Coordinates of C-alpha atoms and ligand atoms in Angstrom, one line a residue:
X1 CA 48.6 18.0 25.7
X2 CA 49.9 17.0 22.3
X3 CA 47.8 15.1 19.7
X4 CA 48.9 11.5 19.3
X5 CA 50.4 10.8 16.0
X6 CA 49.6 7.6 14.1
X7 CA 52.8 5.5 14.3
X8 CA 52.4 4.7 10.6
X9 CA 52.8 8.4 9.6
X10 CA 53.1 9.8 7.0
X11 CA 49.9 8.3 5.7
X12 CA 50.4 9.7 2.2
X13 CA 53.6 10.6 0.5
X14 CA 54.5 11.4 -3.1
X15 CA 55.1 7.7 -3.8
X16 CA 51.4 6.9 -3.1
X17 CA 50.2 9.2 -5.9
X18 CA 49.3 7.2 -9.0
X19 CA 50.4 8.6 -12.4
X20 CA 47.7 10.2 -14.4
X21 CA 49.1 9.7 -18.0
X22 CA 49.5 13.0 -19.8
X23 CA 48.8 15.1 -16.8
X24 CA 50.7 14.1 -13.7
X25 CA 53.8 11.9 -13.4
X26 CA 56.1 11.4 -10.4
X27 CA 54.9 14.4 -8.4
X28 CA 56.9 16.3 -5.8
X29 CA 54.5 16.3 -2.8
X30 CA 51.1 15.7 -1.4
X31 CA 49.8 17.8 1.5
X32 CA 47.1 20.0 3.2
X33 CA 44.0 17.8 2.7
X34 CA 40.3 18.4 3.3
X35 CA 38.7 15.5 5.1
X36 CA 35.1 14.1 5.3
X37 CA 33.5 10.7 5.9
X38 CA 31.3 9.6 3.0
X39 CA 29.2 6.7 4.3
X40 CA 31.9 4.5 5.9
X41 CA 34.7 5.8 3.8
X42 CA 37.2 8.2 5.2
X43 CA 37.8 10.6 2.3
X44 CA 40.6 13.1 1.8
X45 CA 40.8 15.8 -0.9
X46 CA 44.5 16.2 -1.2
X47 CA 46.7 18.8 -2.8
X48 CA 49.3 17.4 -5.1
X49 CA 52.2 19.4 -6.5
X50 CA 53.8 18.4 -9.7
X51 CA 57.5 18.9 -10.5
X52 CA 56.4 21.9 -12.6
X53 CA 54.9 23.3 -9.4
X54 CA 51.4 23.0 -10.8
X55 CA 48.7 22.1 -8.2
X56 CA 46.1 19.3 -8.6
X57 CA 43.4 18.1 -6.3
X58 CA 42.9 14.3 -6.0
X59 CA 40.8 12.0 -3.8
X60 CA 42.1 9.5 -1.3
X61 CA 39.9 6.9 0.4
X62 CA 40.3 4.6 3.4
X63 CA 38.3 2.2 5.5
X64 CA 40.1 2.9 8.7
X65 CA 41.2 6.5 8.4
X66 CA 44.8 5.6 8.3
X67 CA 45.6 3.5 5.2
X68 CA 44.6 5.5 2.1
X69 CA 44.4 4.7 -1.6
X70 CA 44.5 7.6 -4.1
X71 CA 42.1 7.5 -7.0
X72 CA 44.1 7.7 -10.2
X73 CA 42.4 10.8 -11.5
X74 CA 42.6 14.5 -11.1
X75 CA 39.5 16.3 -9.7
X76 CA 38.0 18.7 -12.3
X77 CA 36.3 21.8 -11.1
X78 CA 33.4 22.0 -13.5
X79 CA 32.6 25.6 -14.4
X80 CA 36.0 27.1 -13.3
X81 CA 36.8 28.0 -16.9
X82 CA 34.0 30.6 -16.8
X83 CA 35.9 32.8 -14.4
X84 CA 37.5 35.9 -15.8
X85 CA 40.5 35.8 -13.5
X86 CA 43.6 33.9 -14.3
X87 CA 43.8 31.1 -11.8
X88 CA 47.3 29.8 -11.1
X89 CA 46.8 27.4 -8.2
X90 CA 43.7 25.9 -6.5
X91 CA 44.7 24.5 -3.1
X92 CA 44.3 23.8 0.6
X93 CA 40.6 22.6 0.2
X94 CA 38.5 22.7 3.4
X95 CA 35.5 20.3 3.1
X96 CA 32.3 20.8 5.1
X97 CA 29.2 18.7 5.0
X98 CA 26.4 21.3 5.1
X99 CA 22.7 20.4 4.6
X100 CA 23.7 17.1 3.1
X101 CA 26.1 18.5 0.4
X102 CA 29.8 18.7 0.5
X103 CA 31.0 22.3 0.2
X104 CA 34.6 22.9 -0.5
X105 CA 36.3 26.2 0.2
X106 CA 39.4 26.7 -1.9
X107 CA 42.4 29.0 -1.9
X108 CA 42.9 30.3 -5.4
X109 CA 46.0 32.2 -6.5
X110 CA 45.2 35.0 -9.0
X111 CA 47.1 37.9 -10.5
X112 CA 45.9 40.1 -7.5
X113 CA 46.7 37.7 -4.7
X114 CA 44.7 34.9 -3.2
X115 CA 40.9 34.6 -3.3
X116 CA 38.5 32.1 -1.7
X117 CA 36.4 30.0 -4.1
X118 CA 33.5 27.7 -3.3
X119 CA 32.7 24.4 -4.9
X120 CA 30.1 21.7 -4.1
X121 CA 29.8 18.0 -4.6
X122 CA 27.8 15.0 -3.6
X123 CA 30.7 12.5 -3.2
X124 CA 33.7 14.2 -4.8
X125 CA 33.3 12.2 -8.0
X126 CA 32.0 15.4 -9.7
X127 CA 32.8 18.8 -8.3
X128 CA 31.0 21.9 -9.4
X129 CA 32.7 25.3 -9.0
X130 CA 30.2 27.9 -7.8
X131 CA 32.3 31.1 -7.8
X132 CA 34.6 33.3 -5.8
X133 CA 33.6 34.2 -2.2
X134 CA 35.9 37.2 -1.9
X135 CA 37.3 40.2 -3.7
X136 CA 40.1 40.7 -1.2
X137 CA 43.3 38.8 -0.6
X138 CA 42.5 36.1 1.8
X139 CA 43.1 32.4 2.6
X140 CA 42.1 29.6 5.0
X141 CA 38.4 29.9 4.4
X142 CA 36.2 27.4 6.2
X143 CA 32.4 26.9 6.4
X144 CA 30.5 26.0 9.5
X145 CA 28.6 22.7 9.2
X146 CA 25.2 24.3 9.8
X147 CA 23.5 27.6 9.8
X148 CA 23.8 29.6 13.0
X149 CA 21.0 32.1 13.8
X150 CA 19.6 31.7 10.2
X151 CA 22.9 32.5 8.5
X152 CA 25.7 30.5 6.9
X153 CA 29.0 31.3 8.5
X154 CA 32.5 31.3 7.2
X155 CA 35.8 31.8 8.9
X156 CA 38.4 33.5 6.8
X157 CA 41.9 34.9 7.1
X158 CA 42.6 38.2 5.4
X159 CA 46.1 38.4 4.1
X160 CA 47.0 41.8 5.5
X161 CA 50.3 41.1 7.2
X162 CA 53.1 42.0 4.9
X163 CA 56.3 40.3 5.9
X164 CA 59.6 41.8 4.6
X165 CA 60.0 38.7 2.5
X166 CA 57.6 36.2 1.1
X167 CA 53.9 36.3 0.4
X168 CA 51.2 38.3 2.3
X169 CA 50.0 36.5 5.4
X170 CA 47.5 37.2 8.1
X171 CA 47.2 37.7 11.9
X172 CA 43.5 37.5 12.3
X173 CA 40.6 35.1 11.7
X174 CA 37.3 36.9 10.9
X175 CA 33.7 35.7 10.7
X176 CA 31.6 36.3 7.7
X177 CA 27.9 35.6 7.2
X178 CA 25.6 35.0 4.3
X179 CA 22.0 34.0 3.5
X180 CA 22.8 32.5 0.1
X181 CA 26.5 31.3 0.3
X182 CA 27.2 33.9 -2.5
X183 CA 27.3 37.3 -0.8
X184 CA 29.4 37.4 2.3
X185 CA 29.3 40.2 4.9
X186 CA 31.7 40.8 7.9
X187 CA 30.3 39.4 11.2
X188 CA 33.1 40.2 13.6
X189 CA 36.7 39.4 14.5
X190 CA 37.3 36.0 16.0
X191 CA 41.0 35.5 16.9
X192 CA 44.1 37.6 16.5
X193 CA 47.7 36.5 16.5
X194 CA 49.7 36.7 19.7
X195 CA 52.9 38.5 18.9
X196 CA 56.1 36.9 20.3
X197 CA 54.3 33.6 21.0
X198 CA 53.5 30.4 19.1
X199 CA 50.7 31.9 17.1
X200 CA 51.8 35.3 15.8
X201 CA 50.2 34.7 12.4
X202 CA 47.1 32.5 12.3
X203 CA 44.6 30.9 9.9
X204 CA 41.7 28.4 10.3
X205 CA 42.2 24.7 10.0
X206 CA 39.3 22.2 9.5
X207 CA 35.6 23.1 9.8
X208 CA 34.6 23.9 13.4
X209 CA 33.5 20.9 15.4
X210 CA 30.2 21.3 17.3
X211 CA 30.3 20.2 20.9
X212 CA 27.9 20.9 23.8
X213 CA 30.4 23.4 25.2
X214 CA 30.8 25.4 21.9
X215 CA 32.5 25.2 18.5
X216 CA 36.0 23.6 18.7
X217 CA 38.1 25.4 16.2
X218 CA 41.5 24.0 15.3
X219 CA 43.7 26.6 13.7
X220 CA 47.3 27.0 12.6
X221 CA 49.7 29.4 14.2
X222 CA 53.0 30.6 12.9
X223 CA 55.9 31.6 15.1
X224 CA 57.8 33.9 12.9
X225 CA 61.0 34.4 15.0
X226 CA 61.3 38.0 13.7
X227 CA 60.9 36.7 10.1
X228 CA 64.0 34.6 10.4
X229 CA 62.1 31.3 10.4
X230 CA 58.5 30.2 10.2
X231 CA 57.3 27.4 12.4
X232 CA 53.7 26.2 11.6
X233 CA 51.9 24.5 14.5
X234 CA 48.3 23.6 15.4
X235 CA 46.2 25.0 18.3
X236 CA 42.6 25.1 19.3
X237 CA 40.0 27.6 20.5
X238 CA 36.4 27.3 21.7
X239 CA 33.8 29.6 20.1
X240 CA 30.4 30.3 21.5
X241 CA 27.7 28.1 19.9
X242 CA 25.3 30.9 19.1
X243 CA 27.7 33.7 18.6
X244 CA 31.0 32.2 17.2
X245 CA 32.7 35.5 17.1
X246 CA 32.9 35.1 20.9
X247 CA 35.9 33.2 22.0
X248 CA 35.3 31.2 25.2
X249 CA 38.7 29.7 25.6
X250 CA 42.0 29.3 23.6
X251 CA 44.9 27.0 24.0
X252 CA 48.0 28.6 25.5
X253 CA 50.3 26.0 24.0
X254 CA 50.1 24.4 20.6
X255 CA 48.6 21.0 20.4
X256 CA 50.8 19.8 17.6
X257 CA 54.2 21.1 16.5
X258 CA 56.9 19.9 14.1
X259 CA 58.8 17.2 15.8
X260 CA 59.1 14.2 13.6
X261 CA 61.6 14.1 10.7
X262 CA 58.8 14.3 8.1
X263 CA 57.5 17.5 9.7
X264 CA 60.8 19.1 10.3
X265 CA 62.3 18.5 6.8
X266 CA 60.7 18.8 3.4
X267 CA 59.8 21.3 0.7
X268 CA 59.0 23.8 3.4
X269 CA 60.6 22.8 6.7
X270 CA 58.9 23.0 10.2
X271 CA 55.3 22.8 9.1
X272 CA 52.3 21.0 10.5
X273 CA 49.3 22.5 8.7
X274 CA 45.9 21.1 10.0
X275 CA 43.3 21.2 7.3
X276 CA 40.9 18.3 7.8
X277 CA 39.2 16.6 10.8
X278 CA 36.9 13.6 11.1
X279 CA 34.9 13.2 14.3
X280 CA 34.0 9.6 14.9
X281 CA 30.8 10.0 16.8
X282 CA 28.2 12.8 16.9
X283 CA 24.5 12.7 17.9
X284 CA 21.5 13.5 15.6
X285 CA 22.0 17.2 16.2
X286 CA 25.6 17.0 15.0
X287 CA 27.0 17.4 18.5
X288 CA 30.3 15.5 19.0
X289 CA 30.4 13.0 21.9
X290 CA 32.9 14.1 24.5
X291 CA 34.7 10.7 24.3
X292 CA 34.6 10.6 20.5
X293 CA 37.9 10.4 18.7
X294 CA 38.9 13.3 16.4
X295 CA 41.3 12.4 13.6
X296 CA 43.2 15.5 12.5
X297 CA 44.7 15.3 9.0
X298 CA 47.6 17.7 8.4
X299 CA 50.2 18.6 5.8
X300 CA 53.7 18.0 7.0
X301 CA 56.5 20.2 5.6
X302 CA 54.4 20.8 2.5
X303 CA 55.6 17.3 1.4
X304 CA 53.4 14.6 2.9
X305 CA 50.3 14.0 5.0
X306 CA 50.1 12.9 8.7
X307 CA 47.2 12.1 11.0
X308 CA 47.1 12.6 14.7
X309 CA 44.2 12.2 17.2
X310 CA 42.7 13.2 20.5
X311 CA 39.2 12.9 22.0
X312 CA 36.8 15.8 21.9
X313 CA 37.2 16.0 25.7
X314 CA 40.9 16.3 25.4
X315 CA 40.6 19.1 22.9
X316 CA 38.1 21.0 25.1
X317 CA 40.6 20.6 28.0
X318 CA 43.4 21.9 25.8
X319 CA 41.4 25.1 25.1
X320 CA 41.5 25.8 28.8
X321 CA 45.2 24.8 29.5
Ligands
LIG1 C1 50.8 28.8 3.9 C2 50.0 28.2 2.8 C3 50.0 26.7 3.0 C4 51.4 26.1 3.3 C5 52.1 26.9 4.3 C6 53.5 26.5 4.6 O1 51.0 30.2 3.7 O2 50.5 28.5 1.6 O3 49.5 26.1 1.9 O4 51.3 24.8 3.7 O5 52.1 28.3 4.0 O6 54.3 26.6 3.4

Protein backbone atom coordinates (compact mmCIF):
# COMPACT_ATOMS: atom_id res chain seq x y z
CA UNK A 1 0.00 0.00 0.00
CA UNK A 2 1.19 3.47 -0.85
CA UNK A 3 -0.61 6.58 0.33
CA UNK A 4 -2.40 8.38 -2.50
CA UNK A 5 -0.86 11.73 -3.28
CA UNK A 6 -3.02 14.72 -4.07
CA UNK A 7 -2.52 15.34 -7.80
CA UNK A 8 -2.15 19.09 -7.10
CA UNK A 9 1.00 18.52 -4.97
CA UNK A 10 3.01 20.28 -3.81
CA UNK A 11 0.31 22.15 -1.92
CA UNK A 12 2.71 24.78 -0.58
CA UNK A 13 5.98 25.97 -2.08
CA UNK A 14 8.22 28.95 -1.48
CA UNK A 15 6.21 31.07 -3.93
CA UNK A 16 3.12 30.73 -1.69
CA UNK A 17 4.82 32.42 1.26
CA UNK A 18 3.84 36.09 1.52
CA UNK A 19 6.59 38.57 2.30
CA UNK A 20 6.64 39.87 5.85
CA UNK A 21 8.29 43.28 5.39
CA UNK A 22 11.44 43.70 7.42
CA UNK A 23 11.51 40.04 8.48
CA UNK A 24 11.10 37.63 5.61
CA UNK A 25 11.35 38.17 1.88
CA UNK A 26 11.57 35.61 -0.89
CA UNK A 27 12.27 32.54 1.33
CA UNK A 28 14.04 29.38 0.20
CA UNK A 29 11.64 26.71 1.35
CA UNK A 30 8.56 25.70 3.34
CA UNK A 31 8.25 22.19 4.81
CA UNK A 32 7.58 19.82 7.77
CA UNK A 33 4.20 21.18 8.95
CA UNK A 34 2.14 20.43 12.03
CA UNK A 35 -1.55 19.99 11.17
CA UNK A 36 -4.84 20.42 13.04
CA UNK A 37 -8.44 21.20 12.20
CA UNK A 38 -9.70 24.33 13.95
CA UNK A 39 -13.48 24.41 13.53
CA UNK A 40 -13.89 23.75 9.80
CA UNK A 41 -10.48 25.10 8.88
CA UNK A 42 -7.61 22.79 8.03
CA UNK A 43 -4.66 24.52 9.60
CA UNK A 44 -0.95 23.95 9.11
CA UNK A 45 1.87 25.35 11.19
CA UNK A 46 4.65 25.43 8.63
CA UNK A 47 8.41 25.74 8.83
CA UNK A 48 9.76 28.44 6.55
CA UNK A 49 13.44 28.87 5.88
CA UNK A 50 14.83 32.21 4.78
CA UNK A 51 17.76 32.64 2.44
CA UNK A 52 19.81 33.45 5.56
CA UNK A 53 18.80 29.95 6.74
CA UNK A 54 16.82 31.36 9.60
CA UNK A 55 13.72 29.39 10.54
CA UNK A 56 10.24 30.86 10.99
CA UNK A 57 6.87 29.35 11.81
CA UNK A 58 3.83 30.54 9.87
CA UNK A 59 0.17 29.50 9.71
CA UNK A 60 -1.56 28.23 6.56
CA UNK A 61 -5.33 27.75 6.31
CA UNK A 62 -7.65 25.88 4.00
CA UNK A 63 -11.31 24.99 3.61
CA UNK A 64 -10.65 21.69 1.82
CA UNK A 65 -7.31 20.52 3.21
CA UNK A 66 -5.62 20.95 -0.13
CA UNK A 67 -5.63 24.58 -1.20
CA UNK A 68 -3.92 26.67 1.48
CA UNK A 69 -3.35 30.36 2.07
CA UNK A 70 -0.50 31.45 4.33
CA UNK A 71 -1.18 34.23 6.84
CA UNK A 72 1.25 37.10 6.16
CA UNK A 73 2.78 37.05 9.63
CA UNK A 74 5.39 35.17 11.57
CA UNK A 75 4.26 33.24 14.64
CA UNK A 76 5.80 34.72 17.80
CA UNK A 77 6.54 32.35 20.65
CA UNK A 78 5.61 34.46 23.63
CA UNK A 79 7.97 33.89 26.55
CA UNK A 80 10.75 32.31 24.52
CA UNK A 81 13.08 35.21 25.36
CA UNK A 82 13.08 34.10 29.03
CA UNK A 83 15.08 30.99 28.15
CA UNK A 84 18.73 31.04 29.17
CA UNK A 85 19.82 28.85 26.25
CA UNK A 86 20.75 30.32 22.88
CA UNK A 87 18.10 29.13 20.45
CA UNK A 88 19.16 29.00 16.82
CA UNK A 89 16.20 27.30 15.16
CA UNK A 90 12.70 26.36 16.24
CA UNK A 91 11.27 23.83 13.78
CA UNK A 92 9.28 20.72 12.83
CA UNK A 93 6.24 21.57 15.02
CA UNK A 94 3.93 18.68 15.96
CA UNK A 95 0.49 19.98 16.90
CA UNK A 96 -1.78 17.94 19.20
CA UNK A 97 -5.23 18.94 20.43
CA UNK A 98 -5.26 17.85 24.07
CA UNK A 99 -8.01 18.72 26.54
CA UNK A 100 -9.29 21.40 24.14
CA UNK A 101 -5.95 23.24 23.82
CA UNK A 102 -3.44 23.05 20.99
CA UNK A 103 -0.07 21.88 22.27
CA UNK A 104 2.93 22.22 20.02
CA UNK A 105 6.09 20.20 20.50
CA UNK A 106 9.03 21.93 18.86
CA UNK A 107 12.55 20.95 17.94
CA UNK A 108 14.93 23.65 19.17
CA UNK A 109 18.58 23.84 18.18
CA UNK A 110 20.82 25.02 21.04
CA UNK A 111 24.58 25.16 21.59
CA UNK A 112 24.36 21.65 23.08
CA UNK A 113 22.28 19.99 20.38
CA UNK A 114 18.55 19.74 19.90
CA UNK A 115 15.98 20.04 22.68
CA UNK A 116 12.21 19.60 22.70
CA UNK A 117 10.16 22.64 23.62
CA UNK A 118 6.46 22.91 24.44
CA UNK A 119 4.10 25.71 23.46
CA UNK A 120 0.33 26.08 23.64
CA UNK A 121 -2.32 28.04 21.84
CA UNK A 122 -6.06 28.28 21.37
CA UNK A 123 -6.13 28.92 17.62
CA UNK A 124 -2.50 29.63 16.63
CA UNK A 125 -3.07 33.40 16.62
CA UNK A 126 -1.13 33.71 19.84
CA UNK A 127 1.31 31.02 20.90
CA UNK A 128 2.70 30.81 24.41
CA UNK A 129 6.03 29.09 24.95
CA UNK A 130 5.90 26.95 28.10
CA UNK A 131 9.46 25.67 28.38
CA UNK A 132 11.88 22.92 27.44
CA UNK A 133 10.77 19.33 27.81
CA UNK A 134 14.20 17.77 27.69
CA UNK A 135 17.75 18.16 28.88
CA UNK A 136 19.13 15.62 26.41
CA UNK A 137 19.66 15.83 22.68
CA UNK A 138 16.38 14.71 21.10
CA UNK A 139 13.98 15.51 18.28
CA UNK A 140 10.64 14.43 16.85
CA UNK A 141 8.66 14.84 20.06
CA UNK A 142 4.93 14.29 19.78
CA UNK A 143 2.15 14.32 22.40
CA UNK A 144 -0.75 11.87 22.54
CA UNK A 145 -4.17 13.55 22.16
CA UNK A 146 -5.40 12.34 25.57
CA UNK A 147 -4.13 11.04 28.87
CA UNK A 148 -3.57 7.30 29.05
CA UNK A 149 -3.82 5.67 32.48
CA UNK A 150 -3.87 9.08 34.15
CA UNK A 151 -0.65 10.28 32.48
CA UNK A 152 0.23 12.56 29.61
CA UNK A 153 2.32 10.67 27.08
CA UNK A 154 5.05 11.81 24.73
CA UNK A 155 6.93 9.98 22.00
CA UNK A 156 10.47 11.23 21.53
CA UNK A 157 13.55 10.31 19.58
CA UNK A 158 16.88 10.60 21.41
CA UNK A 159 19.70 11.64 19.10
CA UNK A 160 22.17 8.99 20.11
CA UNK A 161 23.18 7.63 16.71
CA UNK A 162 26.32 9.43 15.61
CA UNK A 163 26.91 9.11 11.89
CA UNK A 164 30.42 9.65 10.57
CA UNK A 165 29.15 12.79 8.88
CA UNK A 166 26.30 15.11 9.67
CA UNK A 167 24.28 15.76 12.82
CA UNK A 168 23.38 13.26 15.51
CA UNK A 169 20.35 11.17 14.62
CA UNK A 170 18.45 8.39 16.33
CA UNK A 171 17.41 4.80 15.91
CA UNK A 172 14.75 4.49 18.62
CA UNK A 173 11.45 6.05 19.59
CA UNK A 174 10.84 6.16 23.32
CA UNK A 175 7.77 6.83 25.44
CA UNK A 176 7.82 9.38 28.25
CA UNK A 177 5.09 10.19 30.76
CA UNK A 178 4.16 13.17 32.88
CA UNK A 179 1.43 14.31 35.24
CA UNK A 180 1.95 18.03 34.59
CA UNK A 181 3.38 18.30 31.03
CA UNK A 182 6.55 19.75 32.62
CA UNK A 183 8.49 16.91 34.15
CA UNK A 184 8.86 13.89 31.88
CA UNK A 185 9.94 10.42 32.93
CA UNK A 186 10.96 7.46 30.76
CA UNK A 187 8.10 4.99 30.21
CA UNK A 188 9.65 2.43 27.89
CA UNK A 189 11.06 1.85 24.43
CA UNK A 190 8.54 1.78 21.61
CA UNK A 191 10.28 1.19 18.28
CA UNK A 192 13.86 0.64 17.18
CA UNK A 193 15.36 1.05 13.74
CA UNK A 194 15.77 -2.01 11.54
CA UNK A 195 19.38 -2.02 10.32
CA UNK A 196 19.76 -2.72 6.58
CA UNK A 197 16.08 -2.07 5.78
CA UNK A 198 13.94 0.99 5.01
CA UNK A 199 13.81 2.31 8.57
CA UNK A 200 17.35 2.10 9.98
CA UNK A 201 17.00 5.45 11.76
CA UNK A 202 13.54 6.51 12.89
CA UNK A 203 11.53 9.34 14.43
CA UNK A 204 7.87 10.02 15.16
CA UNK A 205 5.63 11.73 12.64
CA UNK A 206 2.24 13.22 13.54
CA UNK A 207 0.42 12.66 16.85
CA UNK A 208 -0.83 9.07 17.24
CA UNK A 209 -4.32 8.43 15.85
CA UNK A 210 -6.73 6.64 18.18
CA UNK A 211 -8.55 3.68 16.61
CA UNK A 212 -10.55 0.83 18.14
CA UNK A 213 -7.58 -1.47 17.37
CA UNK A 214 -4.86 0.72 18.93
CA UNK A 215 -2.89 3.89 18.33
CA UNK A 216 -1.85 4.30 14.70
CA UNK A 217 1.58 5.85 14.70
CA UNK A 218 3.01 7.20 11.46
CA UNK A 219 6.76 7.64 11.68
CA UNK A 220 9.66 8.40 9.39
CA UNK A 221 12.34 5.91 8.61
CA UNK A 222 15.70 6.62 7.05
CA UNK A 223 17.56 4.16 4.87
CA UNK A 224 21.17 5.23 5.28
CA UNK A 225 22.83 3.06 2.65
CA UNK A 226 25.96 2.77 4.78
CA UNK A 227 25.96 6.56 5.19
CA UNK A 228 26.30 7.16 1.47
CA UNK A 229 22.76 8.52 1.02
CA UNK A 230 19.78 9.10 3.27
CA UNK A 231 16.31 8.27 1.98
CA UNK A 232 13.48 9.52 4.22
CA UNK A 233 10.22 7.56 4.01
CA UNK A 234 7.02 7.16 6.01
CA UNK A 235 5.77 3.99 7.69
CA UNK A 236 3.18 3.06 10.27
CA UNK A 237 2.95 1.02 13.47
CA UNK A 238 0.07 0.08 15.76
CA UNK A 239 0.53 0.65 19.50
CA UNK A 240 -1.56 -0.84 22.30
CA UNK A 241 -4.32 1.55 23.42
CA UNK A 242 -3.66 1.19 27.15
CA UNK A 243 0.08 0.50 27.01
CA UNK A 244 1.48 2.33 23.96
CA UNK A 245 5.01 1.06 24.61
CA UNK A 246 3.63 -2.28 23.33
CA UNK A 247 3.84 -2.55 19.55
CA UNK A 248 1.01 -4.67 18.14
CA UNK A 249 2.02 -4.46 14.47
CA UNK A 250 4.45 -2.57 12.23
CA UNK A 251 4.54 -2.04 8.49
CA UNK A 252 7.14 -4.09 6.73
CA UNK A 253 7.18 -1.72 3.75
CA UNK A 254 7.11 2.03 3.79
CA UNK A 255 3.73 3.64 3.01
CA UNK A 256 5.21 6.66 1.24
CA UNK A 257 8.63 7.11 -0.30
CA UNK A 258 10.25 9.77 -2.47
CA UNK A 259 9.04 9.17 -6.04
CA UNK A 260 7.79 12.46 -7.42
CA UNK A 261 10.24 15.08 -8.68
CA UNK A 262 9.44 17.46 -5.80
CA UNK A 263 10.33 14.69 -3.29
CA UNK A 264 13.44 13.51 -5.09
CA UNK A 265 15.00 16.90 -5.77
CA UNK A 266 15.33 19.93 -3.52
CA UNK A 267 17.36 21.39 -0.66
CA UNK A 268 17.73 17.88 0.80
CA UNK A 269 17.01 15.26 -1.86
CA UNK A 270 14.98 12.08 -1.34
CA UNK A 271 12.90 13.21 1.62
CA UNK A 272 9.30 12.64 2.56
CA UNK A 273 8.98 13.74 6.17
CA UNK A 274 5.50 13.12 7.68
CA UNK A 275 4.69 15.61 10.42
CA UNK A 276 0.95 16.38 10.43
CA UNK A 277 -2.23 14.34 10.03
CA UNK A 278 -5.90 15.26 9.98
CA UNK A 279 -8.47 12.53 10.54
CA UNK A 280 -11.75 13.47 8.93
CA UNK A 281 -14.15 11.56 11.21
CA UNK A 282 -13.87 10.41 14.82
CA UNK A 283 -16.53 9.59 17.39
CA UNK A 284 -17.17 11.41 20.68
CA UNK A 285 -14.38 9.38 22.34
CA UNK A 286 -11.85 10.50 19.75
CA UNK A 287 -11.83 7.08 18.04
CA UNK A 288 -11.26 7.40 14.29
CA UNK A 289 -13.87 5.71 12.09
CA UNK A 290 -12.36 2.82 10.05
CA UNK A 291 -13.54 4.32 6.75
CA UNK A 292 -12.45 7.86 7.68
CA UNK A 293 -9.91 9.54 5.48
CA UNK A 294 -6.56 10.53 6.98
CA UNK A 295 -4.77 13.42 5.30
CA UNK A 296 -1.04 13.15 5.86
CA UNK A 297 0.95 16.36 5.45
CA UNK A 298 4.64 15.99 4.81
CA UNK A 299 7.74 17.94 3.96
CA UNK A 300 9.15 17.06 0.53
CA UNK A 301 12.90 17.39 -0.01
CA UNK A 302 13.02 20.06 2.75
CA UNK A 303 11.65 22.37 0.07
CA UNK A 304 7.86 22.17 -0.16
CA UNK A 305 4.80 20.47 1.35
CA UNK A 306 2.71 17.61 -0.01
CA UNK A 307 -0.42 15.85 1.16
CA UNK A 308 -1.29 12.19 0.69
CA UNK A 309 -4.20 10.17 2.00
CA UNK A 310 -5.46 6.75 3.03
CA UNK A 311 -8.35 5.51 5.13
CA UNK A 312 -7.88 4.45 8.74
CA UNK A 313 -8.67 0.89 7.64
CA UNK A 314 -5.95 0.98 4.99
CA UNK A 315 -3.40 2.22 7.52
CA UNK A 316 -4.38 -0.57 9.93
CA UNK A 317 -3.96 -3.09 7.13
CA UNK A 318 -0.56 -1.59 6.25
CA UNK A 319 0.64 -2.22 9.82
CA UNK A 320 0.02 -5.90 9.23
CA UNK A 321 1.36 -6.16 5.66
C1 LIG B 1 15.94 15.57 9.89
C2 LIG B 1 15.29 16.83 10.42
C3 LIG B 1 14.18 17.26 9.51
C4 LIG B 1 14.58 17.24 8.05
C5 LIG B 1 15.25 15.92 7.70
C6 LIG B 1 15.77 15.88 6.27
O1 LIG B 1 17.06 15.22 10.64
O2 LIG B 1 16.26 17.85 10.48
O3 LIG B 1 13.83 18.56 9.85
O4 LIG B 1 13.44 17.37 7.25
O5 LIG B 1 16.34 15.73 8.57
O6 LIG B 1 16.75 16.87 6.06
